[in-house]
Amino acid sequence: MTGGHPGFAEARQAAAALAEATGVARHRIAVVLGSGWGGAAELIGETTHTVSTAELPGFAAPSVPGHNPTVRSVRLKDTADGGPGGQALVFGSRTHYYEHRDAGAVAHTVRTAAAAGAEIVVLTNGCGSLVPEWGPGTPVLVADHLNLTGATPLVGAEFVDLTDLYSPRIRAIAREVDASLPEGVYVQFPGPQYETPAEVRYAKAIGGDLVGMSTALDAIAARHAGLEVFGMSLVTNAAAGFSGQPLSHDEVVQAGRDAGPRISALLAGIIDRL
């Protein structure tokens, strides 16, 4: 982890508090659960400790209904090739850019994971689909992103290569678990308002397949911190203008509940091979 960045000092404090609370000196994998993905924590492994993020330096309680303000220390199963599983940090929620308009606050989760010893971060989200064939309930691998927030978690002359930001290695593993998984380009808007139909058409025109309000800033910070990044989206709704229906957060939450068992088992199967 790049030690000179001003955001890393508080991340190290949070990681130290996690180590003290859990008794685990190093967590090998970090998982950030977005809308619809909450059930995955139960299938990844055995939860040994649960800590409220409000007790950790730099974290604030989430303001989004349906998001879980805890981080779990999970004992992973042995990996599929017989190696030791180790421990994972499973964050039940993330900080969204629209909550504070502060990319540093968004980055704090993945920076804390890196400070806690993580080598891999798994970023999940609920999103809108720009692809008619990808209806609600469809899991999609994130192959790349477009950051339309106008923000970055980096400060100053921190030049970070984002080529293959979303790990080709782990995407290949995911397709071994489920060969039918599509992959696409995720577009992060700043939120909290949903995108207009014109904005959705723009996102499609510049190469986007999915739209949402998270993940891109987290991924940039994770790469900067030296983590291998894997991203997976759950389509919770058709993007504005695709279905002819108004968008609502309740719809997003319900779609996540409906798809929960399938996507949770899928994610657990992927993590089992990491």
Coordinates of C-alpha atoms in Angstrom, one line a residue:
M1 CA 0.0 0.0 0.0
T2 CA 1.4 3.4 -1.0
G3 CA 2.1 4.9 2.4
G4 CA 2.5 8.5 1.6
H5 CA -1.1 9.2 0.6
P6 CA -2.9 11.3 3.3
G7 CA -5.8 8.8 3.3
F8 CA -3.7 5.8 4.3
A9 CA -2.9 7.0 7.9
E10 CA -6.6 6.7 8.9
A11 CA -6.9 3.4 7.0
R12 CA -4.1 2.0 9.1
Q13 CA -5.8 3.1 12.2
A14 CA -9.0 1.4 11.1
A15 CA -7.1 -1.8 10.2
A16 CA -5.4 -1.8 13.6
A17 CA -8.8 -1.5 15.3
L18 CA -10.1 -4.4 13.2
A19 CA -7.2 -6.5 14.1
E20 CA -7.7 -5.8 17.8
A21 CA -11.5 -6.4 17.6
T22 CA -11.2 -9.6 15.6
G23 CA -7.9 -11.1 16.9
V24 CA -6.9 -11.6 13.2
A25 CA -3.7 -10.0 12.2
R26 CA -4.2 -10.3 8.4
H27 CA -7.3 -10.7 6.2
R28 CA -6.4 -12.1 2.7
I29 CA -9.5 -11.1 0.8
A30 CA -11.9 -8.1 1.2
V31 CA -15.5 -8.2 -0.1
V32 CA -17.7 -5.1 -0.4
L33 CA -21.4 -6.1 -0.6
G34 CA -23.6 -3.8 -2.7
S35 CA -27.4 -3.8 -3.1
G36 CA -28.7 -7.3 -3.3
W37 CA -25.6 -9.1 -2.3
G38 CA -26.0 -9.2 1.5
G39 CA -26.8 -12.9 1.7
A40 CA -23.3 -13.8 0.3
A41 CA -21.7 -13.3 3.7
E42 CA -23.3 -16.4 5.1
L43 CA -22.0 -18.6 2.3
I44 CA -18.5 -17.4 2.0
G45 CA -17.4 -19.0 5.3
E46 CA -17.8 -18.9 9.0
T47 CA -18.2 -15.5 10.6
T48 CA -15.9 -15.3 13.6
H49 CA -16.4 -11.7 14.5
T50 CA -18.8 -8.8 13.5
V51 CA -17.8 -5.2 14.1
S52 CA -19.9 -2.1 13.6
T53 CA -18.2 0.2 11.1
A54 CA -19.2 3.1 13.4
E55 CA -16.6 1.8 15.8
L56 CA -13.8 2.1 13.3
P57 CA -11.8 5.3 12.6
G58 CA -12.9 7.0 9.4
F59 CA -16.2 5.2 8.9
A60 CA -19.7 6.7 9.2
A61 CA -23.1 4.9 9.4
P62 CA -24.6 4.5 5.9
S63 CA -27.5 6.6 4.9
V64 CA -29.0 4.2 2.4
P65 CA -31.9 2.0 3.5
G66 CA -31.1 -1.7 3.2
H67 CA -27.3 -1.3 3.6
N68 CA -25.7 -3.1 6.6
P69 CA -23.2 -1.0 8.6
T70 CA -21.0 -3.9 9.8
V71 CA -17.8 -5.6 8.8
R72 CA -17.4 -9.3 9.4
S73 CA -14.2 -11.3 9.8
V74 CA -15.0 -14.6 8.0
R75 CA -13.0 -17.8 8.1
L76 CA -12.8 -18.9 4.5
K77 CA -13.2 -22.5 3.5
D78 CA -10.0 -24.1 2.1
T79 CA -9.7 -23.1 -1.5
A80 CA -10.7 -25.4 -4.4
D81 CA -7.1 -26.4 -5.0
G82 CA -6.6 -27.5 -1.4
G83 CA -4.8 -24.4 -0.2
P84 CA -5.7 -22.6 3.1
G85 CA -8.6 -20.2 2.8
G86 CA -7.5 -17.7 5.4
Q87 CA -9.7 -14.9 6.6
A88 CA -11.8 -12.4 4.7
L89 CA -13.2 -9.0 5.6
V90 CA -16.8 -8.7 4.4
F91 CA -18.1 -5.1 4.4
G92 CA -21.9 -5.0 4.6
S93 CA -22.1 -1.6 3.0
R94 CA -19.9 1.0 1.3
T95 CA -19.7 4.8 1.4
H96 CA -21.2 6.3 -1.7
Y97 CA -19.8 9.4 -3.3
Y98 CA -23.3 11.1 -3.2
E99 CA -23.3 10.8 0.6
H100 CA -20.4 13.2 1.2
R101 CA -19.2 14.3 -2.3
D102 CA -15.8 13.1 -1.0
A103 CA -13.9 10.5 -3.0
G104 CA -11.5 10.0 -0.1
A105 CA -14.4 8.9 2.1
V106 CA -15.4 6.4 -0.6
A107 CA -11.8 5.0 -0.8
H108 CA -11.5 4.5 2.9
T109 CA -13.1 1.0 2.8
V110 CA -10.6 -0.5 0.3
R111 CA -7.7 1.4 1.8
T112 CA -8.6 -0.2 5.2
A113 CA -8.8 -3.6 3.5
A114 CA -5.3 -3.1 2.0
A115 CA -4.0 -2.0 5.4
A116 CA -5.5 -5.1 6.9
G117 CA -3.4 -7.2 4.6
A118 CA -5.8 -7.9 1.8
E119 CA -4.4 -8.9 -1.6
I120 CA -7.8 -9.1 -3.4
V121 CA -10.9 -6.9 -3.2
V122 CA -14.3 -8.1 -4.5
L123 CA -16.6 -5.1 -5.3
T124 CA -20.3 -5.8 -5.9
N125 CA -23.2 -3.5 -6.7
G126 CA -26.7 -3.3 -7.9
C127 CA -27.1 -1.5 -11.2
G128 CA -29.3 -0.5 -14.1
S129 CA -29.0 -2.4 -17.4
L130 CA -28.5 -0.8 -20.8
V131 CA -28.6 -4.2 -22.5
P132 CA -32.2 -5.5 -23.0
E133 CA -31.2 -9.1 -22.7
W134 CA -29.8 -8.4 -19.2
G135 CA -33.0 -8.1 -17.2
P136 CA -33.4 -7.8 -13.4
G137 CA -31.6 -10.6 -11.6
T138 CA -28.8 -11.0 -14.1
P139 CA -25.3 -11.1 -12.6
V140 CA -22.7 -9.4 -14.9
L141 CA -18.9 -9.3 -14.6
V142 CA -17.4 -5.8 -14.6
A143 CA -14.8 -5.8 -17.4
D144 CA -14.1 -2.1 -17.3
H145 CA -15.6 1.2 -16.2
L146 CA -16.4 4.8 -17.1
N147 CA -16.0 7.2 -14.2
L148 CA -18.5 10.1 -14.8
T149 CA -18.4 11.4 -11.3
G150 CA -15.8 14.1 -12.1
A151 CA -13.9 12.9 -9.0
T152 CA -11.0 10.7 -8.1
P153 CA -9.7 9.3 -4.8
L154 CA -6.1 10.1 -5.9
V155 CA -4.4 13.3 -4.8
G156 CA -1.7 15.1 -6.8
A157 CA 0.7 13.4 -9.2
E158 CA -0.4 9.9 -8.5
F159 CA -0.3 8.2 -11.9
V160 CA -2.0 4.8 -11.7
D161 CA -2.2 2.4 -14.6
L162 CA -5.8 1.2 -15.0
T163 CA -5.2 -1.2 -17.8
D164 CA -6.9 -4.5 -16.9
L165 CA -8.1 -2.9 -13.7
Y166 CA -10.7 -5.6 -13.3
S167 CA -8.7 -8.7 -13.0
P168 CA -8.8 -10.9 -16.1
R169 CA -7.5 -13.8 -13.9
I170 CA -10.5 -13.7 -11.6
R171 CA -13.0 -13.1 -14.4
A172 CA -11.7 -16.3 -16.0
I173 CA -12.2 -18.1 -12.6
A174 CA -15.8 -16.7 -12.5
R175 CA -16.6 -18.1 -15.9
E176 CA -15.3 -21.5 -14.7
V177 CA -17.9 -21.3 -12.0
D178 CA -20.6 -20.1 -14.4
A179 CA -19.8 -20.1 -18.1
S180 CA -23.0 -18.1 -18.9
L181 CA -21.8 -15.0 -17.1
P182 CA -21.8 -12.0 -19.4
E183 CA -19.4 -9.1 -18.9
G184 CA -19.7 -5.4 -19.5
V185 CA -18.6 -1.8 -18.9
Y186 CA -20.0 -0.2 -15.7
V187 CA -20.7 3.5 -15.7
Q188 CA -20.6 5.4 -12.4
F189 CA -22.7 8.5 -12.2
P190 CA -22.4 10.7 -9.1
G191 CA -26.1 10.3 -7.9
P192 CA -28.1 10.3 -5.8
Q193 CA -30.7 11.0 -8.5
Y194 CA -31.2 8.3 -11.1
E195 CA -29.9 8.9 -14.5
T196 CA -32.1 10.7 -17.1
P197 CA -33.0 8.8 -20.3
A198 CA -30.7 11.2 -22.1
E199 CA -27.8 10.4 -19.7
V200 CA -28.5 6.7 -20.2
R201 CA -28.4 7.2 -24.0
Y202 CA -25.1 9.0 -23.6
A203 CA -23.7 6.2 -21.4
K204 CA -24.6 3.7 -24.1
A205 CA -23.1 5.8 -26.9
I206 CA -19.7 6.0 -25.1
G207 CA -19.5 2.3 -24.5
G208 CA -21.4 1.6 -21.3
D209 CA -23.5 -1.4 -20.5
L210 CA -24.5 -0.8 -16.8
V211 CA -25.1 2.3 -14.8
G212 CA -24.9 2.9 -11.1
M213 CA -23.6 5.1 -8.3
S214 CA -20.6 3.2 -7.0
T215 CA -17.6 0.9 -7.8
A216 CA -15.5 3.0 -10.1
L217 CA -14.0 5.2 -7.4
D218 CA -13.5 2.2 -5.1
A219 CA -11.7 0.3 -7.9
I220 CA -9.4 3.2 -8.6
A221 CA -8.4 3.4 -5.0
A222 CA -8.0 -0.3 -4.7
R223 CA -5.6 -0.5 -7.7
H224 CA -3.7 2.5 -6.2
A225 CA -3.4 0.5 -2.9
G226 CA -2.0 -2.5 -4.8
L227 CA -5.1 -4.7 -4.6
E228 CA -6.2 -7.1 -7.3
V229 CA -9.8 -6.0 -8.2
F230 CA -12.8 -8.2 -9.1
G231 CA -16.1 -6.5 -9.8
M232 CA -19.6 -8.0 -10.2
S233 CA -22.9 -6.3 -10.8
L234 CA -26.4 -7.4 -10.2
V235 CA -28.9 -5.9 -12.6
T236 CA -31.8 -4.7 -10.4
N237 CA -33.7 -2.7 -13.1
A238 CA -33.6 -1.5 -16.7
A239 CA -32.0 1.9 -16.9
A240 CA -34.2 5.0 -17.4
G241 CA -35.9 5.0 -20.8
F242 CA -35.5 1.2 -21.4
S243 CA -38.5 -0.1 -19.6
G244 CA -40.9 2.9 -19.7
Q245 CA -41.4 2.6 -16.0
P246 CA -40.3 5.0 -13.3
L247 CA -37.3 4.0 -11.2
S248 CA -37.4 3.5 -7.4
H249 CA -35.0 2.4 -4.7
D250 CA -37.7 -0.1 -3.5
E251 CA -37.5 -1.8 -6.9
V252 CA -33.8 -2.1 -6.5
V253 CA -34.0 -3.6 -3.0
Q254 CA -36.7 -6.1 -4.1
A255 CA -34.8 -7.2 -7.1
G256 CA -31.9 -7.9 -4.9
R257 CA -34.0 -9.9 -2.5
D258 CA -35.4 -12.0 -5.4
A259 CA -32.0 -12.8 -6.8
G260 CA -30.2 -13.1 -3.5
P261 CA -29.9 -16.9 -3.2
R262 CA -28.5 -17.4 -6.7
I263 CA -26.0 -14.5 -6.7
S264 CA -24.9 -15.3 -3.1
A265 CA -24.1 -18.9 -4.1
L266 CA -22.4 -17.7 -7.2
L267 CA -20.1 -15.3 -5.4
A268 CA -19.3 -17.8 -2.7
G269 CA -18.3 -20.3 -5.4
I270 CA -15.9 -17.7 -7.0
I271 CA -14.3 -16.7 -3.7
D272 CA -13.8 -20.4 -2.9
R273 CA -11.4 -20.6 -5.9
L274 CA -9.4 -17.5 -5.0

